[in-house]
Amino acid sequence: AAALVPPRYVALSGAMLYVVGLGLGDEKDITVNGLEAVKKCKRVYLEAYTSILGVPKERLEAIYGREVVVADREFVEQGIDGMLNEALTMDVAFLVVGDAFAATTHSDLVLRAKGLGCKVKHIYNASIMNAIAGCGLQLYRFGQAVSVVFFTETWRPDSFYDRVKENADLGLHTLLLLDIRVKEPSVEALCRGKKEYEPPRFMSCATCARQMLEIEALRGEGVYGPESVCVAVARMGQEDESIKTCTLKEMCNIDMGGPLHSMVLVGETHPLENDMMAMHRAAEHDFLPEDQVPNQYLSDM
């Protein structure tokens, strides 16, 4: 077991770090408790590394009455200590799209804050981990969630396959969380020691399906195949939320529109789940012709 380390400093009375989930939609999805906390904070940061919100930060500032500082990957990895030091002397809000603890990054943040002596309060909200039930599949029938990252010419990680197999052996659904690449340094920039970044990229369900079939062809264990049933979801919680059911082969050409996308590989189903999936069955116009499907592999970006 990890040793308990006493805090290095003690926060001033009343100073608090609020870790606030924003929900999945827009500036209105924050809870009443979350909004009240934000309004009394002197500093407000928006984490923009593990997910993105469907509206610009100016919409948040208008409803919160506070300046919102975007905390990108570089900030979270290198500049977070400044925010934590602020939280020792004043109220600070750290806003996270969805729910803060759906990503392990934020557990590490809380541990570091506690280690410094900050007082921390969590304010929870909806995330893809529970909103996925909106597709009609029952949450208690899900197994381990897995992450799928972009392939490159030299790197095709397949660790997700083993987790999917474990779920499939138990008849459970698998939620696939698709890669988000925001403010990632390019290899060329890293070699030159410069701060240059790749354009933002968000994996589509079509790319995920193609990568999954590629790994199945390599591994050959029959965990899933072209006729396996899948559910694609896009922009959950937003006005233009989209949910489509089809086979994995069909998913390779699905057009789900803009980010963010997630996907479910369906396990054994209850009749009610079957009815819900039938309601979301993708229509012919939801698919792109083969020659129009954008290639989103990292090597082609």
CSV table of C-alpha atoms in Angstrom, one decimal:
chain,number,residue,atom,x,y,z
A,1,ALA,CA,0.0,0.0,0.0
A,2,ALA,CA,1.2,3.5,-0.7
A,3,ALA,CA,2.5,5.5,2.3
A,4,LEU,CA,0.4,8.4,3.4
A,5,VAL,CA,2.4,11.6,3.2
A,6,PRO,CA,1.4,14.7,5.2
A,7,PRO,CA,0.7,17.9,3.3
A,8,ARG,CA,3.6,20.3,2.7
A,9,TYR,CA,1.5,23.4,3.3
A,10,VAL,CA,-1.9,24.2,4.9
A,11,ALA,CA,-4.5,26.1,2.9
A,12,LEU,CA,-5.8,29.3,4.3
A,13,SER,CA,-9.2,29.0,6.0
A,14,GLY,CA,-11.9,29.0,3.3
A,15,ALA,CA,-9.5,28.6,0.3
A,16,MET,CA,-10.8,25.7,-1.8
A,17,LEU,CA,-10.0,23.9,-5.1
A,18,TYR,CA,-13.3,23.0,-6.7
A,19,VAL,CA,-13.1,20.2,-9.2
A,20,VAL,CA,-16.3,20.8,-11.2
A,21,GLY,CA,-17.9,18.5,-13.8
A,22,LEU,CA,-19.6,20.4,-16.6
A,23,GLY,CA,-21.6,17.7,-18.2
A,24,LEU,CA,-21.6,16.9,-21.9
A,25,GLY,CA,-23.6,19.6,-23.7
A,26,ASP,CA,-23.1,23.3,-23.3
A,27,GLU,CA,-22.7,26.0,-20.6
A,28,LYS,CA,-26.1,25.2,-19.2
A,29,ASP,CA,-25.2,21.7,-18.2
A,30,ILE,CA,-23.3,22.7,-15.1
A,31,THR,CA,-25.2,21.8,-11.9
A,32,VAL,CA,-26.6,24.5,-9.5
A,33,ASN,CA,-23.9,23.5,-7.0
A,34,GLY,CA,-21.2,23.8,-9.6
A,35,LEU,CA,-22.4,27.2,-10.8
A,36,GLU,CA,-22.5,28.5,-7.3
A,37,ALA,CA,-19.0,27.3,-6.6
A,38,VAL,CA,-17.6,28.8,-9.9
A,39,LYS,CA,-19.3,32.2,-9.2
A,40,LYS,CA,-17.4,32.6,-5.9
A,41,CYS,CA,-14.0,31.6,-7.3
A,42,LYS,CA,-11.3,34.1,-8.1
A,43,ARG,CA,-9.6,31.8,-10.7
A,44,VAL,CA,-11.4,29.5,-13.1
A,45,TYR,CA,-9.6,27.0,-15.4
A,46,LEU,CA,-11.2,24.9,-18.1
A,47,GLU,CA,-9.4,21.5,-18.8
A,48,ALA,CA,-9.2,21.0,-22.5
A,49,TYR,CA,-7.0,18.0,-22.7
A,50,THR,CA,-9.1,14.9,-22.1
A,51,SER,CA,-12.3,16.1,-23.8
A,52,ILE,CA,-13.8,19.2,-25.4
A,53,LEU,CA,-17.0,21.1,-24.8
A,54,GLY,CA,-19.4,21.8,-27.6
A,55,VAL,CA,-19.4,25.6,-27.1
A,56,PRO,CA,-16.6,28.2,-27.0
A,57,LYS,CA,-15.3,29.3,-23.6
A,58,GLU,CA,-16.9,32.8,-24.1
A,59,ARG,CA,-20.3,31.2,-23.6
A,60,LEU,CA,-19.0,29.9,-20.2
A,61,GLU,CA,-17.7,33.3,-19.2
A,62,ALA,CA,-21.0,34.9,-20.0
A,63,ILE,CA,-23.0,32.7,-17.7
A,64,TYR,CA,-20.3,32.3,-15.0
A,65,GLY,CA,-19.4,36.0,-14.8
A,66,ARG,CA,-15.7,35.0,-14.6
A,67,GLU,CA,-12.7,34.8,-17.0
A,68,VAL,CA,-12.1,31.2,-18.0
A,69,VAL,CA,-8.5,30.2,-18.6
A,70,VAL,CA,-8.1,27.2,-21.0
A,71,ALA,CA,-5.8,24.6,-19.4
A,72,ASP,CA,-4.5,22.6,-22.4
A,73,ARG,CA,-2.2,19.5,-22.3
A,74,GLU,CA,0.9,21.6,-21.7
A,75,PHE,CA,-0.7,23.5,-18.8
A,76,VAL,CA,-2.0,20.3,-17.2
A,77,GLU,CA,1.4,18.6,-17.5
A,78,GLN,CA,3.7,21.5,-16.7
A,79,GLY,CA,1.8,24.5,-15.3
A,80,ILE,CA,-0.6,22.9,-12.9
A,81,ASP,CA,1.5,23.7,-9.8
A,82,GLY,CA,0.8,27.4,-10.2
A,83,MET,CA,-2.9,26.7,-10.1
A,84,LEU,CA,-2.5,24.5,-7.0
A,85,ASN,CA,-0.5,27.2,-5.2
A,86,GLU,CA,-3.3,29.6,-5.9
A,87,ALA,CA,-5.7,27.2,-4.4
A,88,LEU,CA,-3.8,27.5,-1.1
A,89,THR,CA,-4.8,31.1,-0.7
A,90,MET,CA,-8.1,31.6,-2.7
A,91,ASP,CA,-11.0,29.7,-4.2
A,92,VAL,CA,-10.1,28.1,-7.6
A,93,ALA,CA,-12.3,26.2,-9.9
A,94,PHE,CA,-11.0,23.5,-12.3
A,95,LEU,CA,-13.7,22.7,-14.8
A,96,VAL,CA,-13.8,19.3,-16.6
A,97,VAL,CA,-16.1,18.4,-19.5
A,98,GLY,CA,-18.3,15.5,-18.4
A,99,ASP,CA,-17.3,14.3,-14.9
A,100,ALA,CA,-13.9,14.9,-13.5
A,101,PHE,CA,-13.2,11.4,-12.4
A,102,ALA,CA,-14.0,9.7,-15.7
A,103,ALA,CA,-10.3,10.4,-16.5
A,104,THR,CA,-7.4,9.2,-14.3
A,105,THR,CA,-5.6,12.5,-15.0
A,106,HIS,CA,-7.8,14.2,-12.6
A,107,SER,CA,-7.3,11.7,-9.8
A,108,ASP,CA,-3.6,12.5,-10.0
A,109,LEU,CA,-4.5,16.3,-9.8
A,110,VAL,CA,-6.5,15.7,-6.6
A,111,LEU,CA,-3.6,13.7,-5.1
A,112,ARG,CA,-1.1,16.5,-5.9
A,113,ALA,CA,-3.5,19.1,-4.5
A,114,LYS,CA,-4.0,17.2,-1.3
A,115,GLY,CA,-0.2,16.6,-1.0
A,116,LEU,CA,0.3,20.4,-1.1
A,117,GLY,CA,-2.3,20.9,1.5
A,118,CYS,CA,-5.2,22.2,-0.6
A,119,LYS,CA,-8.7,21.7,0.4
A,120,VAL,CA,-10.6,20.0,-2.5
A,121,LYS,CA,-14.3,19.7,-3.2
A,122,HIS,CA,-15.7,17.5,-6.0
A,123,ILE,CA,-18.9,18.5,-7.9
A,124,TYR,CA,-20.0,15.6,-10.1
A,125,ASN,CA,-21.9,15.6,-13.4
A,126,ALA,CA,-22.9,13.4,-16.3
A,127,SER,CA,-20.2,11.9,-18.5
A,128,ILE,CA,-20.0,9.5,-21.5
A,129,MET,CA,-19.6,6.7,-18.9
A,130,ASN,CA,-23.3,7.0,-17.9
A,131,ALA,CA,-24.8,8.9,-20.9
A,132,ILE,CA,-24.0,6.0,-23.1
A,133,ALA,CA,-27.1,4.4,-21.7
A,134,GLY,CA,-29.0,6.8,-23.9
A,135,CYS,CA,-28.3,4.5,-26.8
A,136,GLY,CA,-30.6,1.9,-25.2
A,137,LEU,CA,-28.0,-0.5,-23.8
A,138,GLN,CA,-28.3,-1.1,-20.1
A,139,LEU,CA,-25.4,0.1,-18.0
A,140,TYR,CA,-25.2,-3.0,-15.8
A,141,ARG,CA,-24.5,-5.1,-19.0
A,142,PHE,CA,-21.3,-3.2,-19.8
A,143,GLY,CA,-17.8,-4.6,-19.1
A,144,GLN,CA,-14.5,-2.7,-19.1
A,145,ALA,CA,-14.3,0.5,-21.1
A,146,VAL,CA,-11.3,0.6,-23.4
A,147,SER,CA,-9.4,3.4,-25.3
A,148,VAL,CA,-8.6,3.1,-29.0
A,149,VAL,CA,-5.8,5.4,-30.3
A,150,PHE,CA,-4.9,6.4,-33.8
A,151,PHE,CA,-2.6,3.9,-35.7
A,152,THR,CA,0.5,5.1,-37.4
A,153,GLU,CA,2.6,3.3,-40.0
A,154,THR,CA,4.9,1.9,-37.3
A,155,TRP,CA,2.6,1.7,-34.2
A,156,ARG,CA,-0.6,-0.3,-34.1
A,157,PRO,CA,-1.4,-0.8,-30.4
A,158,ASP,CA,-3.8,-3.7,-29.9
A,159,SER,CA,-4.1,-3.8,-26.1
A,160,PHE,CA,-7.8,-3.0,-26.3
A,161,TYR,CA,-8.4,-6.3,-28.1
A,162,ASP,CA,-7.7,-8.3,-24.9
A,163,ARG,CA,-10.1,-6.2,-22.8
A,164,VAL,CA,-12.8,-6.6,-25.5
A,165,LYS,CA,-12.2,-10.3,-25.5
A,166,GLU,CA,-12.7,-10.5,-21.7
A,167,ASN,CA,-15.9,-8.6,-22.0
A,168,ALA,CA,-17.1,-10.7,-24.9
A,169,ASP,CA,-16.4,-14.0,-23.0
A,170,LEU,CA,-18.8,-12.7,-20.4
A,171,GLY,CA,-21.4,-11.5,-22.9
A,172,LEU,CA,-20.9,-7.9,-21.9
A,173,HIS,CA,-20.9,-4.7,-24.0
A,174,THR,CA,-17.7,-2.8,-24.5
A,175,LEU,CA,-17.6,1.0,-24.5
A,176,LEU,CA,-14.8,2.2,-26.8
A,177,LEU,CA,-13.4,5.7,-26.0
A,178,LEU,CA,-11.9,7.2,-29.2
A,179,ASP,CA,-8.6,9.0,-29.5
A,180,ILE,CA,-8.5,12.8,-28.9
A,181,ARG,CA,-5.3,14.6,-30.0
A,182,VAL,CA,-5.3,18.3,-29.0
A,183,LYS,CA,-2.1,20.4,-28.9
A,184,GLU,CA,0.1,17.4,-29.5
A,185,PRO,CA,3.7,18.3,-30.4
A,186,SER,CA,4.8,17.0,-33.8
A,187,VAL,CA,7.8,14.6,-34.0
A,188,GLU,CA,9.7,17.1,-36.1
A,189,ALA,CA,9.1,19.9,-33.6
A,190,LEU,CA,10.3,17.7,-30.7
A,191,CYS,CA,13.5,16.8,-32.6
A,192,ARG,CA,14.2,20.5,-33.2
A,193,GLY,CA,13.2,21.5,-29.7
A,194,LYS,CA,10.5,23.9,-30.9
A,195,LYS,CA,6.9,24.3,-29.7
A,196,GLU,CA,4.9,23.4,-32.8
A,197,TYR,CA,1.8,21.3,-32.6
A,198,GLU,CA,-0.2,19.0,-34.8
A,199,PRO,CA,-3.7,20.2,-35.8
A,200,PRO,CA,-6.5,18.9,-33.5
A,201,ARG,CA,-7.7,15.4,-34.5
A,202,PHE,CA,-10.6,13.4,-33.1
A,203,MET,CA,-11.1,9.8,-34.1
A,204,SER,CA,-14.3,8.9,-35.9
A,205,CYS,CA,-16.3,5.8,-35.4
A,206,ALA,CA,-15.4,4.8,-39.0
A,207,THR,CA,-11.7,4.9,-38.2
A,208,CYS,CA,-12.2,3.0,-35.0
A,209,ALA,CA,-14.1,0.3,-36.9
A,210,ARG,CA,-11.4,-0.1,-39.5
A,211,GLN,CA,-8.7,-0.3,-36.9
A,212,MET,CA,-10.7,-2.9,-35.0
A,213,LEU,CA,-11.1,-5.1,-38.1
A,214,GLU,CA,-7.4,-4.8,-38.9
A,215,ILE,CA,-6.5,-6.0,-35.4
A,216,GLU,CA,-9.0,-8.9,-35.6
A,217,ALA,CA,-7.4,-9.9,-38.9
A,218,LEU,CA,-3.9,-9.9,-37.2
A,219,ARG,CA,-4.9,-11.6,-34.0
A,220,GLY,CA,-7.5,-14.0,-35.5
A,221,GLU,CA,-9.2,-15.0,-32.2
A,222,GLY,CA,-12.7,-14.4,-33.4
A,223,VAL,CA,-13.5,-11.9,-30.7
A,224,TYR,CA,-15.6,-9.9,-33.2
A,225,GLY,CA,-16.1,-9.7,-37.0
A,226,PRO,CA,-17.6,-7.8,-39.8
A,227,GLU,CA,-21.1,-8.7,-38.8
A,228,SER,CA,-20.7,-7.9,-35.1
A,229,VAL,CA,-23.3,-5.4,-34.0
A,230,CYS,CA,-22.1,-1.9,-32.9
A,231,VAL,CA,-23.6,1.4,-31.8
A,232,ALA,CA,-22.0,4.7,-32.8
A,233,VAL,CA,-22.7,7.8,-30.7
A,234,ALA,CA,-21.7,11.4,-31.5
A,235,ARG,CA,-21.9,14.6,-29.5
A,236,MET,CA,-23.8,13.0,-26.6
A,237,GLY,CA,-25.8,15.5,-24.6
A,238,GLN,CA,-25.7,18.2,-27.3
A,239,GLU,CA,-28.6,19.4,-29.4
A,240,ASP,CA,-27.4,17.5,-32.5
A,241,GLU,CA,-26.7,14.2,-30.6
A,242,SER,CA,-26.6,11.2,-33.0
A,243,ILE,CA,-27.0,7.5,-32.3
A,244,LYS,CA,-26.7,4.9,-35.0
A,245,THR,CA,-26.7,1.0,-34.9
A,246,CYS,CA,-25.1,-1.1,-37.6
A,247,THR,CA,-22.6,-3.9,-38.2
A,248,LEU,CA,-18.9,-3.4,-37.7
A,249,LYS,CA,-18.3,-3.6,-41.5
A,250,GLU,CA,-21.0,-1.0,-42.1
A,251,MET,CA,-19.4,1.2,-39.3
A,252,CYS,CA,-16.3,1.6,-41.5
A,253,ASN,CA,-18.3,3.9,-43.7
A,254,ILE,CA,-20.6,5.6,-41.2
A,255,ASP,CA,-20.9,9.3,-41.3
A,256,MET,CA,-21.5,10.6,-37.7
A,257,GLY,CA,-20.5,14.2,-38.3
A,258,GLY,CA,-18.4,16.3,-36.0
A,259,PRO,CA,-16.7,15.2,-32.8
A,260,LEU,CA,-16.8,13.7,-30.2
A,261,HIS,CA,-17.5,10.1,-31.1
A,262,SER,CA,-17.7,7.0,-29.0
A,263,MET,CA,-18.6,3.4,-30.0
A,264,VAL,CA,-20.1,0.3,-28.4
A,265,LEU,CA,-19.3,-3.3,-29.4
A,266,VAL,CA,-22.6,-5.0,-28.4
A,267,GLY,CA,-22.5,-8.2,-26.3
A,268,GLU,CA,-25.5,-10.4,-25.4
A,269,THR,CA,-28.7,-8.4,-25.4
A,270,HIS,CA,-32.0,-8.2,-23.6
A,271,PRO,CA,-35.1,-7.9,-25.8
A,272,LEU,CA,-35.6,-4.3,-24.7
A,273,GLU,CA,-32.1,-3.5,-25.8
A,274,ASN,CA,-32.8,-5.1,-29.2
A,275,ASP,CA,-35.9,-2.8,-29.6
A,276,MET,CA,-33.9,0.3,-28.8
A,277,MET,CA,-31.1,-0.7,-31.2
A,278,ALA,CA,-33.7,-1.3,-33.9
A,279,MET,CA,-35.0,2.2,-33.3
A,280,HIS,CA,-31.5,3.6,-33.9
A,281,ARG,CA,-30.8,1.4,-37.0
A,282,ALA,CA,-28.6,3.4,-39.4
A,283,ALA,CA,-30.3,4.3,-42.7
A,284,GLU,CA,-28.7,4.2,-46.2
A,285,HIS,CA,-28.1,7.9,-46.2
A,286,ASP,CA,-26.0,7.6,-43.0
A,287,PHE,CA,-23.1,5.9,-44.9
A,288,LEU,CA,-20.5,7.4,-47.2
A,289,PRO,CA,-19.4,5.7,-50.4
A,290,GLU,CA,-16.1,4.0,-50.1
A,291,ASP,CA,-14.2,6.6,-52.1
A,292,GLN,CA,-15.6,9.4,-49.9
A,293,VAL,CA,-14.6,8.1,-46.5
A,294,PRO,CA,-11.9,10.4,-45.1
A,295,ASN,CA,-8.7,8.6,-44.1
A,296,GLN,CA,-7.9,9.7,-40.5
A,297,TYR,CA,-4.8,7.6,-39.8
A,298,LEU,CA,-2.1,9.7,-38.2
A,299,SER,CA,0.3,9.0,-41.1
A,300,ASP,CA,-2.1,10.8,-43.4
A,301,MET,CA,-2.7,13.9,-41.3
